[in-house]
C-alpha positions as YAML, in Angstrom:
chain: A
units: angstrom
residues:
- id: 1
  name: MET
  ca: [0.12, -0.26, 0.17]
- id: 2
  name: HIS
  ca: [2.62, 2.10, 0.48]
- id: 3
  name: ARG
  ca: [4.71, 1.47, -2.43]
- id: 4
  name: GLU
  ca: [1.81, 2.27, -4.48]
- id: 5
  name: LEU
  ca: [0.77, 5.24, -2.77]
- id: 6
  name: VAL
  ca: [4.55, 6.56, -3.68]
- id: 7
  name: ILE
  ca: [4.26, 5.59, -6.87]
- id: 8
  name: VAL
  ca: [0.94, 7.35, -7.00]
- id: 9
  name: VAL
  ca: [2.93, 10.60, -6.16]
- id: 10
  name: LYS
  ca: [5.73, 10.63, -8.24]
- id: 11
  name: ILE
  ca: [3.23, 10.04, -11.75]
- id: 12
  name: LEU
  ca: [1.64, 13.28, -10.00]
- id: 13
  name: THR
  ca: [4.59, 15.29, -10.13]
- id: 14
  name: ILE
  ca: [5.61, 14.61, -13.24]
- id: 15
  name: ASN
  ca: [1.83, 15.55, -14.93]
- id: 16
  name: SER
  ca: [2.40, 18.48, -12.87]
- id: 17
  name: LYS
  ca: [5.75, 19.11, -14.26]
- id: 18
  name: ARG
  ca: [4.45, 18.31, -17.61]
- id: 19
  name: GLU
  ca: [1.75, 20.77, -17.15]
- id: 20
  name: CYS
  ca: [4.04, 23.49, -16.35]
- id: 21
  name: ILE
  ca: [6.25, 23.01, -18.99]
- id: 22
  name: VAL
  ca: [3.30, 23.42, -21.26]
- id: 23
  name: LEU
  ca: [1.93, 26.18, -19.74]
- id: 24
  name: ASN
  ca: [5.86, 28.27, -20.00]
- id: 25
  name: LYS
  ca: [5.57, 27.32, -23.53]
- id: 26
  name: LYS
  ca: [2.30, 28.74, -24.13]
- id: 27
  name: TRP
  ca: [3.42, 32.05, -22.06]
- id: 28
  name: ALA
  ca: [6.57, 32.31, -23.82]
- id: 29
  name: LYS
  ca: [4.88, 32.59, -27.65]
- id: 30
  name: ARG
  ca: [2.32, 34.72, -26.02]
- id: 31
  name: SER
  ca: [5.34, 37.12, -25.26]
- id: 32
  name: MET
  ca: [6.69, 36.78, -28.31]
- id: 33
  name: VAL
  ca: [4.03, 37.93, -30.50]
- id: 34
  name: PHE
  ca: [3.45, 40.90, -27.83]
- id: 35
  name: VAL
  ca: [6.97, 42.10, -28.72]
- id: 36
  name: LEU
  ca: [6.87, 41.84, -32.09]
- id: 37
  name: MET
  ca: [3.45, 43.84, -32.45]
- id: 38
  name: PHE
  ca: [4.98, 46.47, -30.47]
- id: 39
  name: LEU
  ca: [8.29, 47.14, -32.27]
- id: 40
  name: LEU
  ca: [5.62, 47.32, -35.68]
- id: 41
  name: ILE
  ca: [3.01, 49.55, -34.34]
- id: 42
  name: VAL
  ca: [5.45, 51.99, -32.20]
- id: 43
  name: PRO
  ca: [6.68, 54.76, -35.03]
- id: 44
  name: GLN
  ca: [10.01, 56.33, -35.14]
- id: 45
  name: VAL
  ca: [9.35, 59.50, -33.22]
- id: 46
  name: SER
  ca: [11.03, 59.44, -29.51]
- id: 47
  name: PHE
  ca: [10.24, 61.64, -26.41]
- id: 48
  name: GLY
  ca: [13.18, 62.41, -24.33]
- id: 49
  name: TYR
  ca: [14.94, 64.55, -21.85]
- id: 50
  name: SER
  ca: [18.48, 66.18, -22.49]
- id: 51
  name: GLY
  ca: [19.47, 64.34, -19.68]
- id: 52
  name: LYS
  ca: [19.70, 61.16, -21.14]
- id: 53
  name: GLU
  ca: [21.46, 62.97, -24.41]
- id: 54
  name: ASN
  ca: [24.82, 62.34, -23.07]
- id: 55
  name: GLY
  ca: [23.96, 58.89, -21.49]
- id: 56
  name: LYS
  ca: [26.39, 56.32, -22.54]
- id: 57
  name: GLY
  ca: [25.31, 52.76, -22.64]
- id: 58
  name: LYS
  ca: [26.39, 49.61, -24.52]
- id: 59
  name: GLY
  ca: [26.66, 50.23, -28.09]
- id: 60
  name: GLU
  ca: [25.23, 53.53, -27.90]
- id: 61
  name: GLU
  ca: [26.75, 56.87, -29.37]
- id: 62
  name: ILE
  ca: [27.72, 59.37, -27.72]
- id: 63
  name: VAL
  ca: [26.60, 62.69, -28.71]
- id: 64
  name: GLU
  ca: [27.89, 66.09, -27.30]
- id: 65
  name: ILE
  ca: [25.51, 68.92, -27.16]
- id: 66
  name: GLU
  ca: [26.66, 72.60, -28.56]
- id: 67
  name: ASN
  ca: [24.43, 75.10, -27.32]
- id: 68
  name: GLU
  ca: [24.39, 78.87, -28.87]
- id: 69
  name: ASN
  ca: [23.49, 80.13, -25.27]
- id: 70
  name: GLU
  ca: [25.19, 78.22, -22.62]
- id: 71
  name: SER
  ca: [22.45, 79.87, -20.23]
- id: 72
  name: VAL
  ca: [19.77, 78.07, -21.49]
- id: 73
  name: VAL
  ca: [18.75, 74.56, -20.33]
- id: 74
  name: LEU
  ca: [17.49, 72.01, -22.54]
- id: 75
  name: GLY
  ca: [13.62, 70.29, -21.60]
- id: 76
  name: GLU
  ca: [11.59, 67.71, -23.27]
- id: 77
  name: SER
  ca: [12.18, 67.04, -27.02]
- id: 78
  name: VAL
  ca: [10.73, 65.27, -29.69]
- id: 79
  name: LYS
  ca: [12.87, 63.24, -31.73]
- id: 80
  name: VAL
  ca: [12.53, 63.04, -35.85]
- id: 81
  name: GLU
  ca: [14.18, 61.67, -38.58]
- id: 82
  name: GLY
  ca: [14.33, 64.03, -41.55]
- id: 83
  name: GLU
  ca: [15.69, 63.81, -45.46]
- id: 84
  name: LEU
  ca: [19.80, 64.52, -46.14]
- id: 85
  name: SER
  ca: [20.04, 66.06, -49.51]
- id: 86
  name: GLU
  ca: [22.25, 64.45, -51.70]
- id: 87
  name: PRO
  ca: [26.22, 64.61, -51.12]
- id: 88
  name: GLU
  ca: [27.34, 67.20, -54.38]
- id: 89
  name: MET
  ca: [30.70, 65.20, -55.52]
- id: 90
  name: SER
  ca: [32.51, 68.51, -56.76]
- id: 91
  name: ILE
  ca: [36.07, 67.86, -58.74]
- id: 92
  name: MET
  ca: [38.88, 68.90, -56.75]
- id: 93
  name: ALA
  ca: [39.39, 72.58, -58.20]
- id: 94
  name: ALA
  ca: [42.95, 73.99, -59.18]
- id: 95
  name: HIS
  ca: [42.35, 77.20, -56.71]
- id: 96
  name: LYS
  ca: [41.11, 75.66, -53.36]
- id: 97
  name: VAL
  ca: [42.03, 72.51, -51.42]
- id: 98
  name: VAL
  ca: [40.20, 70.80, -48.14]
- id: 99
  name: ASN
  ca: [41.35, 68.33, -45.98]
- id: 100
  name: VAL
  ca: [39.56, 66.64, -43.18]
- id: 101
  name: ILE
  ca: [42.11, 66.67, -40.15]
- id: 102
  name: SER
  ca: [40.37, 65.41, -37.46]
- id: 103
  name: GLY
  ca: [36.86, 63.87, -37.08]
- id: 104
  name: PRO
  ca: [33.64, 63.17, -37.66]
- id: 105
  name: THR
  ca: [32.61, 63.03, -34.16]
- id: 106
  name: THR
  ca: [28.88, 63.60, -33.55]
- id: 107
  name: VAL
  ca: [27.01, 67.11, -31.65]
- id: 108
  name: LYS
  ca: [23.92, 67.61, -31.21]
- id: 109
  name: LYS
  ca: [23.56, 71.79, -32.06]
- id: 110
  name: PHE
  ca: [21.47, 74.35, -32.01]
- id: 111
  name: VAL
  ca: [19.83, 75.83, -35.36]
- id: 112
  name: ARG
  ca: [17.10, 78.45, -34.48]
- id: 113
  name: TYR
  ca: [14.27, 79.20, -32.06]
- id: 114
  name: LEU
  ca: [10.44, 78.38, -33.63]
- id: 115
  name: THR
  ca: [8.41, 80.53, -30.88]
- id: 116
  name: GLY
  ca: [9.07, 84.50, -30.22]
- id: 117
  name: SER
  ca: [9.10, 85.60, -26.67]
- id: 118
  name: TRP
  ca: [9.77, 83.54, -23.82]
- id: 119
  name: ALA
  ca: [6.67, 82.57, -21.94]
- id: 120
  name: LYS
  ca: [5.59, 80.09, -19.18]
- id: 121
  name: ALA
  ca: [3.87, 77.45, -21.47]
- id: 122
  name: SER
  ca: [2.40, 74.32, -20.53]
- id: 123
  name: SER
  ca: [2.98, 72.86, -23.88]
- id: 124
  name: TYR
  ca: [4.20, 73.47, -27.53]
- id: 125
  name: THR
  ca: [2.17, 72.43, -30.98]
- id: 126
  name: TRP
  ca: [4.49, 71.86, -34.06]
- id: 127
  name: SER
  ca: [3.48, 71.08, -37.39]
- id: 128
  name: LYS
  ca: [5.27, 73.32, -40.24]
- id: 129
  name: SER
  ca: [8.69, 71.74, -41.70]
- id: 130
  name: ASN
  ca: [11.84, 72.49, -40.69]
- id: 131
  name: SER
  ca: [15.37, 72.17, -42.12]
- id: 132
  name: ALA
  ca: [19.33, 72.73, -41.18]
- id: 133
  name: SER
  ca: [22.12, 73.54, -43.29]
- id: 134
  name: SER
  ca: [26.06, 72.86, -42.67]
- id: 135
  name: THR
  ca: [27.70, 75.50, -41.21]
- id: 136
  name: LEU
  ca: [31.97, 76.80, -40.31]
- id: 137
  name: SER
  ca: [32.97, 77.90, -37.06]
- id: 138
  name: ALA
  ca: [35.05, 80.31, -38.67]
- id: 139
  name: ASP
  ca: [35.61, 82.24, -41.91]
- id: 140
  name: VAL
  ca: [37.85, 80.15, -44.18]
- id: 141
  name: GLY
  ca: [37.05, 81.84, -47.61]
- id: 142
  name: ILE
  ca: [34.65, 79.72, -49.08]
- id: 143
  name: SER
  ca: [31.34, 78.63, -48.13]
- id: 144
  name: SER
  ca: [30.34, 75.95, -45.76]
- id: 145
  name: GLY
  ca: [28.54, 74.03, -48.93]
- id: 146
  name: GLU
  ca: [31.57, 74.34, -50.68]
- id: 147
  name: VAL
  ca: [33.28, 72.76, -48.26]
- id: 148
  name: SER
  ca: [30.75, 69.88, -47.94]
- id: 149
  name: SER
  ca: [30.79, 68.75, -52.01]
- id: 150
  name: SER
  ca: [34.69, 69.02, -51.18]
- id: 151
  name: ILE
  ca: [34.61, 66.24, -48.76]
- id: 152
  name: GLY
  ca: [31.54, 64.58, -50.32]
- id: 153
  name: VAL
  ca: [28.97, 64.84, -47.60]
- id: 154
  name: SER
  ca: [25.11, 65.97, -47.45]
- id: 155
  name: ASN
  ca: [25.03, 69.78, -47.07]
- id: 156
  name: THR
  ca: [21.18, 70.13, -46.00]
- id: 157
  name: VAL
  ca: [18.59, 68.30, -43.89]
- id: 158
  name: THR
  ca: [14.79, 68.63, -44.31]
- id: 159
  name: THR
  ca: [12.37, 67.24, -41.68]
- id: 160
  name: THR
  ca: [8.56, 67.08, -42.34]
- id: 161
  name: TYR
  ca: [5.72, 66.34, -39.96]
- id: 162
  name: SER
  ca: [3.27, 64.07, -41.17]
- id: 163
  name: VAL
  ca: [1.15, 65.16, -38.04]
- id: 164
  name: ALA
  ca: [1.04, 68.13, -35.32]
- id: 165
  name: ILE
  ca: [3.45, 67.21, -32.67]
- id: 166
  name: THR
  ca: [2.57, 68.21, -29.34]
- id: 167
  name: ILE
  ca: [5.42, 69.01, -26.63]
- id: 168
  name: PRO
  ca: [5.25, 69.55, -22.67]
- id: 169
  name: ALA
  ca: [6.33, 71.75, -20.92]
- id: 170
  name: ASP
  ca: [7.16, 73.29, -17.31]
- id: 171
  name: SER
  ca: [4.48, 75.97, -16.63]
- id: 172
  name: SER
  ca: [5.81, 77.36, -13.63]
- id: 173
  name: ARG
  ca: [9.49, 78.43, -15.85]
- id: 174
  name: TYR
  ca: [10.01, 80.55, -18.89]
- id: 175
  name: SER
  ca: [10.58, 78.58, -21.89]
- id: 176
  name: LYS
  ca: [10.73, 78.68, -25.95]
- id: 177
  name: LEU
  ca: [10.28, 76.31, -28.28]
- id: 178
  name: ALA
  ca: [13.74, 75.35, -30.59]
- id: 179
  name: PHE
  ca: [14.65, 73.15, -33.42]
- id: 180
  name: TYR
  ca: [18.16, 71.42, -32.98]
- id: 181
  name: SER
  ca: [19.99, 68.60, -34.86]
- id: 182
  name: ASP
  ca: [22.39, 65.88, -34.72]
- id: 183
  name: TYR
  ca: [25.85, 67.46, -36.81]
- id: 184
  name: ASN
  ca: [28.73, 65.40, -37.80]
- id: 185
  name: LYS
  ca: [31.60, 67.67, -36.61]
- id: 186
  name: ARG
  ca: [35.10, 67.86, -38.48]
- id: 187
  name: TYR
  ca: [38.12, 69.49, -37.99]
- id: 188
  name: VAL
  ca: [39.11, 70.95, -41.90]
- id: 189
  name: ARG
  ca: [42.33, 72.99, -43.22]
- id: 190
  name: VAL
  ca: [41.09, 75.01, -46.35]
- id: 191
  name: ARG
  ca: [44.18, 76.15, -48.89]
- id: 192
  name: LEU
  ca: [43.22, 78.48, -51.40]
- id: 193
  name: TYR
  ca: [45.68, 79.11, -54.55]
- id: 194
  name: ASN
  ca: [45.49, 82.45, -56.92]
- id: 195
  name: THR
  ca: [45.63, 82.02, -60.57]
- id: 196
  name: GLN
  ca: [49.33, 82.08, -60.38]
- id: 197
  name: GLY
  ca: [49.27, 78.59, -58.22]
- id: 198
  name: LEU
  ca: [50.22, 80.70, -55.41]
- id: 199
  name: LEU
  ca: [49.12, 79.95, -52.15]
- id: 200
  name: TYR
  ca: [47.33, 82.93, -50.33]
- id: 201
  name: SER
  ca: [45.09, 82.03, -48.01]
- id: 202
  name: ASP
  ca: [45.75, 78.84, -45.13]
- id: 203
  name: LYS
  ca: [42.82, 78.09, -42.32]
- id: 204
  name: TYR
  ca: [41.21, 75.84, -40.05]
- id: 205
  name: ALA
  ca: [38.18, 75.56, -38.87]
- id: 206
  name: TYR
  ca: [35.17, 73.01, -37.41]
- id: 207
  name: HIS
  ca: [32.79, 72.07, -40.42]
- id: 208
  name: TYR
  ca: [29.30, 70.59, -39.09]
- id: 209
  name: ALA
  ca: [27.11, 68.66, -41.52]
- id: 210
  name: PRO
  ca: [23.81, 67.90, -40.78]
- id: 211
  name: ARG
  ca: [22.54, 64.40, -39.69]
- id: 212
  name: LYS
  ca: [19.16, 62.74, -40.31]
- id: 213
  name: ASP
  ca: [18.41, 63.21, -36.27]
- id: 214
  name: THR
  ca: [16.45, 66.44, -35.77]
- id: 215
  name: TYR
  ca: [14.87, 67.53, -32.93]
- id: 216
  name: LEU
  ca: [11.75, 69.74, -31.65]
- id: 217
  name: GLN
  ca: [13.42, 70.65, -28.12]
- id: 218
  name: VAL
  ca: [11.92, 72.54, -25.24]
- id: 219
  name: VAL
  ca: [14.42, 75.15, -23.59]
- id: 220
  name: TYR
  ca: [14.30, 76.90, -20.54]
- id: 221
  name: GLN
  ca: [16.13, 79.97, -19.07]
...
């Protein structure tokens, strides 16, 4: 009788384990389906705070932030991918030589303010297209667009919004809505020659070429 009871208990234990395994398999399948549906539904627009922009994680790219006005504080933002212009590959002219000394590194850079005066707003709504172009940190005798074509990179990025985007803001603080963009920052050397082939200008500057990622950015005083 005791031996029969032990056998029954073992059989029940084995059956329970089998039921658990079946349940675990069903739960795993449902979880995988849910994850796939989530990835397909979520659009390529992300909300974030500036504090996470400089965060470094495994496999993440470090993004430096360059502000026009160092006194402002970055708040809430929405990142939207824009469309880059096609690089204009130019034949290197005899009168100019452009060399990349270092870079690129990625920086998030102020482009322009989208609202006028500072205000205590609870949110901002934006739907108009925005664009950003390449820039230079100093005068090198030719335009930033000419540098872009000389090194074979895109000169502009244009971002359009299929729907109006609303961004929350802290209504207890003065704020503005701004447009920011990620740029590839390179240190370049530009040498210019006259018609006789004599060097008359040899200058260095940082060249900023726009990337796809652009931002609707709330900034605070």
